PDB file of C-alpha atoms and ligand atoms in Angstrom:
ATOM      1  CA  MET A   1     183.120 108.352 -40.864  1.00 70.00           C
ATOM      2  CA  GLU A   2     186.744 109.757 -40.067  1.00 80.00           C
ATOM      3  CA  VAL A   3     189.626 107.968 -41.311  1.00 91.00           C
ATOM      4  CA  PRO A   4     191.379 106.103 -38.337  1.00 96.00           C
ATOM      5  CA  LYS A   5     194.723 107.565 -37.446  1.00 97.00           C
ATOM      6  CA  SER A   6     196.472 104.551 -36.175  1.00 98.00           C
ATOM      7  CA  LYS A   7     196.460 100.796 -36.321  1.00 97.00           C
ATOM      8  CA  LYS A   8     194.945 100.669 -32.902  1.00 98.00           C
ATOM      9  CA  GLU A   9     192.108 103.009 -33.873  1.00 98.00           C
ATOM     10  CA  LEU A  10     191.301 100.878 -36.842  1.00 98.00           C
ATOM     11  CA  ALA A  11     191.324  97.766 -34.671  1.00 98.00           C
ATOM     12  CA  ILE A  12     188.801  99.395 -32.390  1.00 98.00           C
ATOM     13  CA  LEU A  13     186.436 100.174 -35.189  1.00 98.00           C
ATOM     14  CA  LEU A  14     186.858  96.588 -36.689  1.00 98.00           C
ATOM     15  CA  SER A  15     185.943  94.899 -33.247  1.00 98.00           C
ATOM     16  CA  ARG A  16     182.437  96.167 -34.148  1.00 97.00           C
ATOM     17  CA  VAL A  17     182.109  93.799 -36.995  1.00 98.00           C
ATOM     18  CA  ARG A  18     179.785  90.972 -36.071  1.00 97.00           C
ATOM     19  CA  GLY A  19     180.629  87.405 -36.584  1.00 94.00           C
ATOM     20  CA  TYR A  20     178.922  84.608 -38.467  1.00 95.00           C
ATOM     21  CA  THR A  21     175.324  83.797 -37.502  1.00 93.00           C
ATOM     22  CA  SER A  22     175.639  80.189 -38.612  1.00 89.00           C
ATOM     23  CA  PRO A  23     179.374  79.498 -39.001  1.00 88.00           C
ATOM     24  CA  LYS A  24     180.100  76.499 -41.422  1.00 89.00           C
ATOM     25  CA  ALA A  25     183.180  74.340 -40.497  1.00 81.00           C
ATOM     26  CA  GLU A  26     183.636  72.886 -44.002  1.00 83.00           C
ATOM     27  CA  LEU A  27     184.098  76.359 -45.393  1.00 85.00           C
ATOM     28  CA  GLU A  28     186.624  77.185 -42.627  1.00 83.00           C
ATOM     29  CA  GLN A  29     184.509  80.187 -41.519  1.00 88.00           C
ATOM     30  CA  TYR A  30     186.537  82.095 -38.823  1.00 87.00           C
ATOM     31  CA  VAL A  31     186.506  85.657 -38.281  1.00 90.00           C
ATOM     32  CA  THR A  32     189.920  87.256 -38.412  1.00 94.00           C
ATOM     33  CA  PRO A  33     190.457  88.885 -34.930  1.00 95.00           C
ATOM     34  CA  SER A  34     190.245  92.754 -35.349  1.00 97.00           C
ATOM     35  CA  GLU A  35     193.749  93.365 -34.299  1.00 97.00           C
ATOM     36  CA  ILE A  36     195.232  91.093 -36.880  1.00 97.00           C
ATOM     37  CA  ALA A  37     192.905  92.453 -39.500  1.00 98.00           C
ATOM     38  CA  SER A  38     193.970  95.897 -38.702  1.00 98.00           C
ATOM     39  CA  ARG A  39     197.569  94.990 -38.814  1.00 98.00           C
ATOM     40  CA  LEU A  40     197.342  93.465 -42.217  1.00 98.00           C
ATOM     41  CA  ILE A  41     195.309  96.344 -43.662  1.00 98.00           C
ATOM     42  CA  TRP A  42     197.506  98.885 -42.170  1.00 98.00           C
ATOM     43  CA  ALA A  43     200.557  97.327 -43.752  1.00 98.00           C
ATOM     44  CA  ALA A  44     198.961  97.699 -47.121  1.00 98.00           C
ATOM     45  CA  TYR A  45     197.823 101.122 -46.480  1.00 98.00           C
ATOM     46  CA  GLU A  46     201.543 102.208 -45.393  1.00 98.00           C
ATOM     47  CA  ARG A  47     202.745 100.640 -48.713  1.00 98.00           C
ATOM     48  CA  GLY A  48     200.322 102.759 -50.821  1.00 98.00           C
ATOM     49  CA  ARG A  49     198.140  99.692 -51.613  1.00 98.00           C
ATOM     50  CA  ILE A  50     194.826 101.193 -50.308  1.00 98.00           C
ATOM     51  CA  VAL A  51     194.137 104.725 -50.635  1.00 98.00           C
ATOM     52  CA  GLY A  52     192.253 105.399 -53.976  1.00 98.00           C
ATOM     53  CA  LYS A  53     192.557 101.815 -54.937  1.00 98.00           C
ATOM     54  CA  ASN A  54     190.155  99.214 -56.026  1.00 98.00           C
ATOM     55  CA  VAL A  55     190.211  96.296 -53.517  1.00 99.00           C
ATOM     56  CA  CYS A  56     188.888  92.813 -53.554  1.00 99.00           C
ATOM     57  CA  ASP A  57     188.472  90.610 -50.581  1.00 98.00           C
ATOM     58  CA  LEU A  58     188.351  86.885 -51.782  1.00 98.00           C
ATOM     59  CA  GLY A  59     186.252  84.764 -49.332  1.00 98.00           C
ATOM     60  CA  ALA A  60     185.033  88.022 -47.675  1.00 98.00           C
ATOM     61  CA  GLY A  61     182.998  86.266 -44.927  1.00 97.00           C
ATOM     62  CA  THR A  62     181.426  88.946 -42.555  1.00 97.00           C
ATOM     63  CA  GLY A  63     183.615  91.465 -44.179  1.00 98.00           C
ATOM     64  CA  ILE A  64     186.276  92.604 -41.666  1.00 98.00           C
ATOM     65  CA  LEU A  65     189.058  92.969 -44.224  1.00 98.00           C
ATOM     66  CA  ILE A  66     187.182  94.722 -46.872  1.00 98.00           C
ATOM     67  CA  ILE A  67     185.679  97.051 -44.215  1.00 98.00           C
ATOM     68  CA  GLY A  68     189.140  97.869 -43.026  1.00 98.00           C
ATOM     69  CA  ALA A  69     190.317  98.800 -46.501  1.00 98.00           C
ATOM     70  CA  MET A  70     187.333 101.015 -47.098  1.00 98.00           C
ATOM     71  CA  LEU A  71     187.823 102.767 -43.719  1.00 98.00           C
ATOM     72  CA  LEU A  72     191.309 103.630 -44.739  1.00 98.00           C
ATOM     73  CA  GLY A  73     190.303 105.127 -48.055  1.00 98.00           C
ATOM     74  CA  ALA A  74     189.968 102.421 -50.736  1.00 98.00           C
ATOM     75  CA  ARG A  75     188.011 103.654 -53.667  1.00 98.00           C
ATOM     76  CA  ARG A  76     185.830 100.744 -54.527  1.00 98.00           C
ATOM     77  CA  GLY A  77     185.545  97.346 -52.731  1.00 98.00           C
ATOM     78  CA  TYR A  78     184.464  93.985 -53.973  1.00 98.00           C
ATOM     79  CA  ALA A  79     183.505  91.215 -51.501  1.00 98.00           C
ATOM     80  CA  VAL A  80     183.447  87.760 -52.928  1.00 98.00           C
ATOM     81  CA  GLU A  81     181.704  85.078 -50.930  1.00 98.00           C
ATOM     82  CA  LYS A  82     179.955  81.937 -51.898  1.00 97.00           C
ATOM     83  CA  ASP A  83     177.946  81.287 -48.846  1.00 97.00           C
ATOM     84  CA  PRO A  84     174.524  82.925 -48.791  1.00 97.00           C
ATOM     85  CA  ASP A  85     174.203  82.947 -45.022  1.00 97.00           C
ATOM     86  CA  ALA A  86     177.635  84.528 -44.689  1.00 97.00           C
ATOM     87  CA  ILE A  87     176.297  87.208 -47.291  1.00 98.00           C
ATOM     88  CA  GLU A  88     173.545  88.087 -45.046  1.00 98.00           C
ATOM     89  CA  ASP A  89     176.170  88.863 -42.210  1.00 98.00           C
ATOM     90  CA  LEU A  90     178.241  90.668 -44.617  1.00 98.00           C
ATOM     91  CA  LYS A  91     175.363  92.854 -45.806  1.00 98.00           C
ATOM     92  CA  ARG A  92     174.540  93.832 -42.283  1.00 98.00           C
ATOM     93  CA  ASN A  93     178.047  94.679 -41.429  1.00 98.00           C
ATOM     94  CA  LEU A  94     178.469  96.858 -44.576  1.00 98.00           C
ATOM     95  CA  SER A  95     175.348  98.796 -43.770  1.00 98.00           C
ATOM     96  CA  ALA A  96     176.454  99.246 -40.037  1.00 98.00           C
ATOM     97  CA  PHE A  97     179.540 100.969 -41.401  1.00 98.00           C
ATOM     98  CA  GLY A  98     177.524 102.925 -44.142  1.00 98.00           C
ATOM     99  CA  LEU A  99     179.533 101.019 -46.959  1.00 98.00           C
ATOM    100  CA  GLU A 100     176.783  99.265 -48.683  1.00 97.00           C
ATOM    101  CA  ARG A 101     177.119 101.551 -51.720  1.00 98.00           C
ATOM    102  CA  ARG A 102     181.044 101.425 -51.941  1.00 98.00           C
ATOM    103  CA  VAL A 103     181.309  97.696 -51.651  1.00 98.00           C
ATOM    104  CA  GLU A 104     179.928  95.402 -54.209  1.00 98.00           C
ATOM    105  CA  ILE A 105     179.085  92.003 -53.076  1.00 98.00           C
ATOM    106  CA  VAL A 106     179.921  89.169 -55.356  1.00 98.00           C
ATOM    107  CA  GLU A 107     178.123  85.920 -54.653  1.00 98.00           C
ATOM    108  CA  ALA A 108     180.331  83.524 -56.294  1.00 98.00           C
ATOM    109  CA  ASP A 109     183.063  80.883 -56.073  1.00 98.00           C
ATOM    110  CA  VAL A 110     186.374  82.584 -56.072  1.00 98.00           C
ATOM    111  CA  SER A 111     187.376  80.604 -59.108  1.00 98.00           C
ATOM    112  CA  ASP A 112     184.526  82.175 -61.180  1.00 98.00           C
ATOM    113  CA  VAL A 113     185.475  85.746 -60.454  1.00 97.00           C
ATOM    114  CA  GLU A 114     186.297  88.048 -63.340  1.00 96.00           C
ATOM    115  CA  LEU A 115     187.516  91.266 -62.045  1.00 97.00           C
ATOM    116  CA  ARG A 116     190.617  93.499 -62.289  1.00 98.00           C
ATOM    117  CA  VAL A 117     191.616  95.309 -59.090  1.00 98.00           C
ATOM    118  CA  ASP A 118     194.730  96.897 -57.496  1.00 98.00           C
ATOM    119  CA  THR A 119     194.736  95.059 -54.294  1.00 99.00           C
ATOM    120  CA  VAL A 120     193.500  91.699 -53.037  1.00 99.00           C
ATOM    121  CA  VAL A 121     193.101  91.052 -49.357  1.00 98.00           C
ATOM    122  CA  MET A 122     192.236  87.793 -48.072  1.00 98.00           C
ATOM    123  CA  ASN A 123     192.325  85.218 -45.107  1.00 97.00           C
ATOM    124  CA  PRO A 124     191.729  82.068 -47.212  1.00 95.00           C
ATOM    125  CA  PRO A 125     190.862  78.553 -46.017  1.00 90.00           C
ATOM    126  CA  TYR A 126     193.981  76.980 -44.660  1.00 82.00           C
ATOM    127  CA  GLY A 127     192.944  73.651 -46.011  1.00 75.00           C
ATOM    128  CA  VAL A 128     192.296  72.115 -42.585  1.00 68.00           C
ATOM    129  CA  GLN A 129     189.034  70.757 -43.797  1.00 67.00           C
ATOM    130  CA  ARG A 130     189.792  70.141 -47.254  1.00 72.00           C
ATOM    131  CA  LYS A 131     193.385  69.930 -48.424  1.00 73.00           C
ATOM    132  CA  GLY A 132     194.076  72.384 -51.364  1.00 83.00           C
ATOM    133  CA  ALA A 133     191.142  74.639 -50.491  1.00 88.00           C
ATOM    134  CA  SER A 134     193.529  77.604 -50.546  1.00 92.00           C
ATOM    135  CA  LEU A 135     194.939  77.102 -53.960  1.00 95.00           C
ATOM    136  CA  PRO A 136     191.936  78.623 -56.027  1.00 97.00           C
ATOM    137  CA  PHE A 137     192.313  81.672 -53.739  1.00 98.00           C
ATOM    138  CA  LEU A 138     196.057  82.141 -54.564  1.00 97.00           C
ATOM    139  CA  ILE A 139     195.598  81.595 -58.313  1.00 97.00           C
ATOM    140  CA  LYS A 140     192.649  84.009 -58.425  1.00 98.00           C
ATOM    141  CA  ALA A 141     194.422  86.643 -56.526  1.00 98.00           C
ATOM    142  CA  THR A 142     197.363  86.542 -58.944  1.00 98.00           C
ATOM    143  CA  GLU A 143     195.044  86.728 -61.880  1.00 98.00           C
ATOM    144  CA  ILE A 144     193.015  89.787 -60.710  1.00 98.00           C
ATOM    145  CA  GLY A 145     195.341  91.950 -58.707  1.00 98.00           C
ATOM    146  CA  GLU A 146     198.674  93.790 -58.527  1.00 98.00           C
ATOM    147  CA  CYS A 147     199.399  92.672 -55.108  1.00 98.00           C
ATOM    148  CA  VAL A 148     197.750  90.416 -52.372  1.00 98.00           C
ATOM    149  CA  TYR A 149     197.864  90.923 -48.667  1.00 98.00           C
ATOM    150  CA  MET A 150     196.959  87.828 -46.788  1.00 98.00           C
ATOM    151  CA  ILE A 151     197.198  85.704 -43.581  1.00 97.00           C
ATOM    152  CA  VAL A 152     198.898  82.146 -43.690  1.00 95.00           C
ATOM    153  CA  PRO A 153     199.779  80.021 -40.900  1.00 94.00           C
ATOM    154  CA  ARG A 154     203.391  80.270 -40.573  1.00 95.00           C
ATOM    155  CA  GLY A 155     204.140  76.586 -41.385  1.00 93.00           C
ATOM    156  CA  LEU A 156     202.601  77.036 -44.719  1.00 93.00           C
ATOM    157  CA  LEU A 157     204.295  80.266 -45.976  1.00 96.00           C
ATOM    158  CA  GLU A 158     207.062  78.616 -47.984  1.00 96.00           C
ATOM    159  CA  GLU A 159     204.684  76.546 -49.861  1.00 94.00           C
ATOM    160  CA  LYS A 160     202.400  79.597 -50.582  1.00 96.00           C
ATOM    161  CA  ARG A 161     205.486  81.609 -51.466  1.00 97.00           C
ATOM    162  CA  ALA A 162     206.667  79.174 -54.027  1.00 97.00           C
ATOM    163  CA  ILE A 163     203.212  79.146 -55.760  1.00 96.00           C
ATOM    164  CA  LEU A 164     203.172  82.992 -55.887  1.00 97.00           C
ATOM    165  CA  GLU A 165     206.724  83.306 -56.974  1.00 98.00           C
ATOM    166  CA  ASP A 166     205.965  80.838 -60.000  1.00 98.00           C
ATOM    167  CA  ARG A 167     203.217  83.393 -61.023  1.00 98.00           C
ATOM    168  CA  GLY A 168     205.496  86.367 -60.700  1.00 98.00           C
ATOM    169  CA  PHE A 169     204.829  87.695 -57.281  1.00 98.00           C
ATOM    170  CA  GLY A 170     207.410  88.388 -54.633  1.00 98.00           C
ATOM    171  CA  ILE A 171     207.197  89.275 -50.964  1.00 98.00           C
ATOM    172  CA  GLU A 172     207.005  93.086 -50.069  1.00 98.00           C
ATOM    173  CA  PHE A 173     205.892  92.723 -46.467  1.00 98.00           C
ATOM    174  CA  VAL A 174     205.938  89.834 -43.924  1.00 98.00           C
ATOM    175  CA  GLU A 175     205.341  90.097 -40.124  1.00 98.00           C
ATOM    176  CA  GLU A 176     204.578  87.281 -37.562  1.00 98.00           C
ATOM    177  CA  ASP A 177     201.655  87.120 -35.178  1.00 97.00           C
ATOM    178  CA  TRP A 178     199.711  84.901 -32.977  1.00 95.00           C
ATOM    179  CA  MET A 179     196.185  83.937 -34.263  1.00 91.00           C
ATOM    180  CA  GLU A 180     193.731  83.336 -31.483  1.00 85.00           C
ATOM    181  CA  LEU A 181     190.302  81.944 -32.290  1.00 79.00           C
ATOM    182  CA  PRO A 182     187.579  81.279 -30.023  1.00 73.00           C
ATOM    183  CA  PRO A 183     186.124  77.687 -30.054  1.00 70.00           C
ATOM    184  CA  THR A 184     183.651  78.118 -32.770  1.00 64.00           C
ATOM    185  CA  TYR A 185     183.115  74.385 -33.293  1.00 64.00           C
ATOM    186  CA  PRO A 186     182.309  71.699 -30.919  1.00 64.00           C
ATOM    187  CA  TRP A 187     185.632  69.731 -31.365  1.00 66.00           C
ATOM    188  CA  HIS A 188     187.617  72.887 -30.386  1.00 63.00           C
ATOM    189  CA  ASP A 189     188.017  71.756 -26.806  1.00 65.00           C
ATOM    190  CA  SER A 190     190.439  74.267 -25.551  1.00 63.00           C
ATOM    191  CA  ARG A 191     189.244  77.748 -24.656  1.00 70.00           C
ATOM    192  CA  MET A 192     191.239  79.556 -27.245  1.00 74.00           C
ATOM    193  CA  TYR A 193     192.817  77.934 -30.369  1.00 77.00           C
ATOM    194  CA  ARG A 194     196.145  79.567 -30.813  1.00 86.00           C
ATOM    195  CA  PHE A 195     198.581  79.272 -33.598  1.00 90.00           C
ATOM    196  CA  ARG A 196     201.509  81.124 -35.184  1.00 95.00           C
ATOM    197  CA  VAL A 197     200.607  82.988 -38.618  1.00 96.00           C
ATOM    198  CA  CYS A 198     202.364  85.446 -41.015  1.00 98.00           C
ATOM    199  CA  LEU A 199     200.720  88.394 -42.284  1.00 98.00           C
ATOM    200  CA  VAL A 200     202.224  88.649 -45.730  1.00 98.00           C
ATOM    201  CA  GLY A 201     202.084  91.039 -48.871  1.00 98.00           C
ATOM    202  CA  PHE A 202     203.061  89.754 -52.325  1.00 98.00           C
ATOM    203  CA  ALA A 203     203.399  92.030 -55.255  1.00 98.00           C
ATOM    204  CA  LYS A 204     204.240  91.753 -58.952  1.00 97.00           C
TER     205      LYS A 204
HETATM  206  N1  SAH B   1     187.694  87.227 -44.847  1.00 58.18           N
HETATM  207  C1  SAH B   1     186.873  86.903 -43.712  1.00 58.18           C
HETATM  208  C2  SAH B   1     186.470  85.436 -43.688  1.00 58.18           C
HETATM  209  C3  SAH B   1     187.588  84.392 -43.728  1.00 58.18           C
HETATM  210  S1  SAH B   1     187.029  82.799 -43.486  1.00 58.18           S
HETATM  211  C4  SAH B   1     187.867  87.281 -42.457  1.00 58.18           C
HETATM  212  O1  SAH B   1     189.065  87.454 -42.579  1.00 58.18           O
HETATM  213  O2  SAH B   1     187.321  87.212 -41.271  1.00 58.18           O
HETATM  214  C5  SAH B   1     186.874  82.198 -45.352  1.00 58.18           C
HETATM  215  C6  SAH B   1     185.726  82.600 -46.038  1.00 58.18           C
HETATM  216  O3  SAH B   1     185.766  82.086 -47.320  1.00 58.18           O
HETATM  217  C7  SAH B   1     184.429  81.960 -45.513  1.00 58.18           C
HETATM  218  O4  SAH B   1     183.364  82.914 -45.354  1.00 58.18           O
HETATM  219  C8  SAH B   1     183.927  81.023 -46.661  1.00 58.18           C
HETATM  220  O5  SAH B   1     182.656  80.874 -46.642  1.00 58.18           O
HETATM  221  C9  SAH B   1     184.562  81.631 -47.789  1.00 58.18           C
HETATM  222  N2  SAH B   1     184.932  80.712 -48.937  1.00 58.18           N
HETATM  223  C10 SAH B   1     185.611  79.308 -48.754  1.00 58.18           C
HETATM  224  N3  SAH B   1     185.695  78.950 -49.835  1.00 58.18           N
HETATM  225  C11 SAH B   1     185.236  79.763 -50.877  1.00 58.18           C
HETATM  226  C12 SAH B   1     185.261  79.705 -52.302  1.00 58.18           C
HETATM  227  N4  SAH B   1     185.764  78.684 -53.024  1.00 58.18           N
HETATM  228  N5  SAH B   1     184.680  80.862 -52.975  1.00 58.18           N
HETATM  229  C13 SAH B   1     184.309  81.836 -52.319  1.00 58.18           C
HETATM  230  N6  SAH B   1     184.224  81.981 -50.841  1.00 58.18           N
HETATM  231  C14 SAH B   1     184.668  80.870 -50.239  1.00 58.18           C
END
C-alpha cells in the first residue's frame, strides 16, 4: 500500500477501519473518528515519531491508531488490548490492511505489558465509567515509550499533564478538536455526542 501523502488521504484510508462488533460500555469502547485519528498520527509523523519507529497502541480496540502509524511507515507495531471480542475486530482490520505480520497483538491488561518502544499512541478510557481508568495507561506509556501521542477531553488535560510532568514528560504538540461519537449505547439519547478534546504529544 502506498504511503498516504496528506492527513486527508490518511483519514480516508482510516475510514475503512471497521468498528466494534460488540462494544462494551464498561471498557469505554469507542472508535476514534478517522479524521481525529489521522490528525493525531500525522502530528507524530511530522515530528519524526513514526517513520522507522516501534510504535505501541495501548488499548488498541479495533486498531485505528496503530493502523495509521503503520501506514505512515512505522517499523513494528504492538497492539495491546484486553478484550477478546475487540481482538477479533482488531485482527480483521489488520488483515484488511495487510498488516497482520507487522503488528503484534498483545492480549493483556496495559498494566502487565513489558515492552520498550519509541512511540506510544492511545485514546485511553476517560474514566467516565470507572474513575481512574486512564491512570494505568498514563503510567505504562511513560514506562515503555520515549513519547506518547494521545487524546484527552479538554477539561482533563491539566490533570494528565501534571501526571506526565512528574514522570519527566513535557508537551511537544497540542491541538484542539471536536470529538463526535455516534450514540453507541442506549443511554446516548442525542444523535451525536459531541465534546471538546485535545490531541496531545508528550515527550521525555
Ligand atoms: N484505540 C482505539 C480504542 C479506544 S477505546 C481507538 O482509538 O479507536 C479504549 C480501548 O481500551 C477499548 O478497546 C478497551 O477494551 C481497551 N481497554 C480498556 N481498559 C484496558 C486495560 N486496562 N488494558 C487493556 N485494554 C484496555
